[in-house]
CSV table of N, CA and C in Angstrom, one decimal:
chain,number,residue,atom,x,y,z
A,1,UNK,N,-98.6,-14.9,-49.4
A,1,UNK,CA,-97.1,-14.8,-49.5
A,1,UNK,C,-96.7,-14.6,-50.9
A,2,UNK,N,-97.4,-15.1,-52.0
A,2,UNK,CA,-97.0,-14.8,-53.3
A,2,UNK,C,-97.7,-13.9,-53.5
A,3,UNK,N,-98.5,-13.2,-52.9
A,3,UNK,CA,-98.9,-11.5,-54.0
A,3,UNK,C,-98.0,-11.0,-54.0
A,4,UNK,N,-98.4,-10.2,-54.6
A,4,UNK,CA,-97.9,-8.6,-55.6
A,4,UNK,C,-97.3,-7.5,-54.6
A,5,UNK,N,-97.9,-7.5,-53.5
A,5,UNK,CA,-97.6,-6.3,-52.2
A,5,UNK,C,-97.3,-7.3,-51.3
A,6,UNK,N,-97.1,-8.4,-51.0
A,6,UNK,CA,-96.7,-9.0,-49.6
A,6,UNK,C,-95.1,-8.2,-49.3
A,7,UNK,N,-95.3,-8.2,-48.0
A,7,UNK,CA,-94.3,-7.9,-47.6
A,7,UNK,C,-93.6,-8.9,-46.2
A,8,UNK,N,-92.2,-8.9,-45.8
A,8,UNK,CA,-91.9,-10.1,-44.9
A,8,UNK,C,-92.5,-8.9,-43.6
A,9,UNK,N,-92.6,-9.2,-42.4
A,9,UNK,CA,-93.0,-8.9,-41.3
A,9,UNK,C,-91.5,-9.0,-40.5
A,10,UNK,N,-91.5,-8.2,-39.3
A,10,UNK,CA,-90.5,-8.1,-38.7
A,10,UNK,C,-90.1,-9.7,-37.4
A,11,UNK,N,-91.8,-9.6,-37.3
A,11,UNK,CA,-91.9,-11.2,-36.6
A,11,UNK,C,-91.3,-12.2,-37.6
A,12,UNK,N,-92.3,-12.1,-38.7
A,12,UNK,CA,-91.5,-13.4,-39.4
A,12,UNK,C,-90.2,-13.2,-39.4
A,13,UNK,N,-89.5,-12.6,-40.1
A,13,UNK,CA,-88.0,-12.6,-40.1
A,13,UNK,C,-87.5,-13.1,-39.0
A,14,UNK,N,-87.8,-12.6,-37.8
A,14,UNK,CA,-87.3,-13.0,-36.5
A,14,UNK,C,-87.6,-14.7,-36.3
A,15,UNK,N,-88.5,-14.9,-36.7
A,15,UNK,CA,-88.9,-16.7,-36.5
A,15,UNK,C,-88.0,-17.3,-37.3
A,16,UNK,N,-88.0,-16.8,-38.2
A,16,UNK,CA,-87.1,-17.4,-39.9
A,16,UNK,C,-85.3,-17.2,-39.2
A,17,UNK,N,-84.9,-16.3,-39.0
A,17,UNK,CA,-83.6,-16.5,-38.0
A,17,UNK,C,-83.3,-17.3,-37.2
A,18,UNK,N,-84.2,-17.3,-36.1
A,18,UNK,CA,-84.4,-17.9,-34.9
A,18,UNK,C,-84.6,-19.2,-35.2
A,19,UNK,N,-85.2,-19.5,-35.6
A,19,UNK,CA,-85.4,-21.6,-36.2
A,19,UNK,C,-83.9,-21.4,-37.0
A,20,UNK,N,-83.5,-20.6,-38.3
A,20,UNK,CA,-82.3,-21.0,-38.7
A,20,UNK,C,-80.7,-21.0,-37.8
A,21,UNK,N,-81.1,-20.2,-37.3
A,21,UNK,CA,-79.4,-20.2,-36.1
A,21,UNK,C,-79.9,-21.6,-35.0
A,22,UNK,N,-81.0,-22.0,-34.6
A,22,UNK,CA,-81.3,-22.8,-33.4
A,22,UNK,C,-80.8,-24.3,-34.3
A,23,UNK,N,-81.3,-24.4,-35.5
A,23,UNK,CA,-80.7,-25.5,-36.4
A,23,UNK,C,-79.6,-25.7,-36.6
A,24,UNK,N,-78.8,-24.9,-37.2
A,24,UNK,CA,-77.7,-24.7,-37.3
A,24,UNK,C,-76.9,-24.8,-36.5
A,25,UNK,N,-77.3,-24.6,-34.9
A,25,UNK,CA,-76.4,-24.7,-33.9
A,25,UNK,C,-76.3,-26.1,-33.6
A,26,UNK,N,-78.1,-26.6,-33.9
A,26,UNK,CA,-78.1,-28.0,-33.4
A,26,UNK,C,-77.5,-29.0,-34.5
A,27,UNK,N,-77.2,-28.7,-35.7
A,27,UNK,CA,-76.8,-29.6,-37.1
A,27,UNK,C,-75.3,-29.6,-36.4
A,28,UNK,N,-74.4,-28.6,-36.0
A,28,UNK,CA,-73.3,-28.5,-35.7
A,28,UNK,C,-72.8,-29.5,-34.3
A,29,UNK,N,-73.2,-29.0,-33.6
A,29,UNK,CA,-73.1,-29.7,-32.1
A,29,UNK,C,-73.7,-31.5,-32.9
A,30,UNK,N,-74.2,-31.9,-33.3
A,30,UNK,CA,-75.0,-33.7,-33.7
A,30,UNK,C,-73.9,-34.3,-34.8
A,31,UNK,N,-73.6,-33.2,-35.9
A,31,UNK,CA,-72.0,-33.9,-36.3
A,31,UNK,C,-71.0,-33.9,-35.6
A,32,UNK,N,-70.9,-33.1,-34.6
A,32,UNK,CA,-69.6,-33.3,-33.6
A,32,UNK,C,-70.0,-34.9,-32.9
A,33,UNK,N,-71.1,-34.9,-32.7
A,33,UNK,CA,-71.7,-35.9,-31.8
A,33,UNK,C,-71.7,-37.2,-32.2
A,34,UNK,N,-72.0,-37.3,-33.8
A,34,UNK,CA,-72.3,-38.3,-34.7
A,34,UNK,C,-70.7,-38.8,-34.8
A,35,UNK,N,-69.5,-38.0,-35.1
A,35,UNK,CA,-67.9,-38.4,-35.5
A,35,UNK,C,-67.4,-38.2,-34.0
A,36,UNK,N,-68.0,-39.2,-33.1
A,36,UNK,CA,-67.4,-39.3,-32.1
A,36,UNK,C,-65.7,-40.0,-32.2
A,37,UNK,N,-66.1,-40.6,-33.0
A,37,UNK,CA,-64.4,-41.7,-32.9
A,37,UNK,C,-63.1,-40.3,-33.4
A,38,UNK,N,-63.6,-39.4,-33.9
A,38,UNK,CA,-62.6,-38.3,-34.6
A,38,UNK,C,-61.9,-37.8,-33.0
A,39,UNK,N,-60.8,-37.8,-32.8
A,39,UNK,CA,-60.0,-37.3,-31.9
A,39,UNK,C,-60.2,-35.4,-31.9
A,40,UNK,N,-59.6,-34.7,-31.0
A,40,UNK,CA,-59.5,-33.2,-31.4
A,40,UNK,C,-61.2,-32.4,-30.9
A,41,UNK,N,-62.6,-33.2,-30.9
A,41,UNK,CA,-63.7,-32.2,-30.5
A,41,UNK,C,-63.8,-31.2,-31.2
A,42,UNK,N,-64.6,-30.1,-30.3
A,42,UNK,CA,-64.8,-28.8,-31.5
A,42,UNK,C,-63.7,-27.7,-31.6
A,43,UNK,N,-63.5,-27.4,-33.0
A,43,UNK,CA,-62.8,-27.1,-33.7
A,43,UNK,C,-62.8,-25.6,-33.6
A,44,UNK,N,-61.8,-24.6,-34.1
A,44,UNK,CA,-61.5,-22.9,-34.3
A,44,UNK,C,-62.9,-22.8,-34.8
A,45,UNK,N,-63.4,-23.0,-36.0
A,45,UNK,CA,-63.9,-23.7,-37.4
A,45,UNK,C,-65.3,-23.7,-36.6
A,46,UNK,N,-65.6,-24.4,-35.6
A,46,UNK,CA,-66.8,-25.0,-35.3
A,46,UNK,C,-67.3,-23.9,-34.3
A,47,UNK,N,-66.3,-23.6,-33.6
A,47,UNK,CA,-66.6,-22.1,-33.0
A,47,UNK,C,-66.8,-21.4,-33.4
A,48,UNK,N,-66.1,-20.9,-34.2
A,48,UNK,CA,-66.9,-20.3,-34.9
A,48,UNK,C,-68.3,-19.9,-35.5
A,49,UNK,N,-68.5,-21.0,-36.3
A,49,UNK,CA,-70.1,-21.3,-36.8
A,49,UNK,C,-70.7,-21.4,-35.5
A,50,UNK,N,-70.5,-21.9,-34.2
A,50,UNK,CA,-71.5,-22.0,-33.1
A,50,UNK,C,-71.8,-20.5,-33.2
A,51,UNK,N,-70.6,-20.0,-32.6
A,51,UNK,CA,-71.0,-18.4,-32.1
A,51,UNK,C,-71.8,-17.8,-33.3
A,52,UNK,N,-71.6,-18.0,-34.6
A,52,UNK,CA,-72.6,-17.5,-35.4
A,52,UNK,C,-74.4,-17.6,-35.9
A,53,UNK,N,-74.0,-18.9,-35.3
A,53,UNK,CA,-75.4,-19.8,-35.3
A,53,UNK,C,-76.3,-18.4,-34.1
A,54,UNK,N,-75.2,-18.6,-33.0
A,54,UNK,CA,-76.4,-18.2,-31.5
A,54,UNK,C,-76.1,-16.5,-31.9
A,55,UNK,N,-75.5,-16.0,-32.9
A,55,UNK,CA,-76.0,-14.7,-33.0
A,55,UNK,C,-76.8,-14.7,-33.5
A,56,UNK,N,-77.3,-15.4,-34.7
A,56,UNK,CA,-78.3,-15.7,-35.6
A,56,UNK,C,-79.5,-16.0,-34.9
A,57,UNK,N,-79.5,-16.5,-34.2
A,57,UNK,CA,-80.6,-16.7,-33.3
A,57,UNK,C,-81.0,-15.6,-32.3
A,58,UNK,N,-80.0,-15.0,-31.7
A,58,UNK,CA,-80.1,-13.6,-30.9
A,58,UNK,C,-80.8,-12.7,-31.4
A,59,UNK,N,-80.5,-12.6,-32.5
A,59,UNK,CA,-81.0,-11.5,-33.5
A,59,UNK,C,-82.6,-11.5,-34.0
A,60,UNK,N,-82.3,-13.1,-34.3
A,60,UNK,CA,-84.2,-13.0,-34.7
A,60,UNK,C,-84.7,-13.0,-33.6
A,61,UNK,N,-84.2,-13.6,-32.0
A,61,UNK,CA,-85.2,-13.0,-31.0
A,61,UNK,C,-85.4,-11.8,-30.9
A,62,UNK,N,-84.8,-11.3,-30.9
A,62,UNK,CA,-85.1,-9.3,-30.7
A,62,UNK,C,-85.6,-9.1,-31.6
A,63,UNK,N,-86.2,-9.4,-33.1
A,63,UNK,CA,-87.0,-9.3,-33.7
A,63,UNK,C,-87.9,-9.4,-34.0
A,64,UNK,N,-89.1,-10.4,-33.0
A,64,UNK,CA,-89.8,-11.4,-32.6
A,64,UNK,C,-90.7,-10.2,-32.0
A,65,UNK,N,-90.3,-9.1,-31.2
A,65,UNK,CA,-91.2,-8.6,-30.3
A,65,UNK,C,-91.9,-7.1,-31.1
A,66,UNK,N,-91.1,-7.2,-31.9
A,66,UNK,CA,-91.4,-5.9,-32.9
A,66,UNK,C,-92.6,-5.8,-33.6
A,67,UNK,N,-93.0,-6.6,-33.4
A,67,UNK,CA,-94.5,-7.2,-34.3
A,67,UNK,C,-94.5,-7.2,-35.4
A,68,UNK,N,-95.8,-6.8,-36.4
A,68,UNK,CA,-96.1,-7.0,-38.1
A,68,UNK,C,-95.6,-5.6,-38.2
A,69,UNK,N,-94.4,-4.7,-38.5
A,69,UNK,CA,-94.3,-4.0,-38.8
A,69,UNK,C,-93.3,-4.9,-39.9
A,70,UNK,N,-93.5,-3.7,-41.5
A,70,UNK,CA,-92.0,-4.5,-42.7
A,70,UNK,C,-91.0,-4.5,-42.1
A,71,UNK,N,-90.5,-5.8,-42.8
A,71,UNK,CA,-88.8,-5.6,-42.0
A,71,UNK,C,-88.1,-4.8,-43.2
């Protein structure tokens, strides 16, 4: 990973998305969860970042099947 010619892979990227949107969905939803006593639930704000999270993750799946080609 530190040479001179590495390059990222289309798989990796897709892993590296895919864990980051699946976190991020799950960090989101566990502080809604965690500030249960807060009135109101999820937010414009929070839908947001959901829906962004699970594109985030959409995206590295479909790029998961592409194999070691550069991304």
């Amino acid at each position: 990973m530190f040479d001179e010619n590495f390059t990222l892979s289309k798989r990796q990227l897709g892993v590296l998305l895919l864990v980051a949107g699946a976190v991020t969905f799950a960090a989101i939803l566990s502080i809604d969860i965690i500030d249960a006593g807060r009135e109101g639930g999820i937010g414009p704000a929070q839908r947001i970042a959901l829906s962004l999270a699970g594109v985030l993750a959409l995206v590295g799946l479909t790029l998961i099947p592409l194999g070691d080609d550069p991304a």
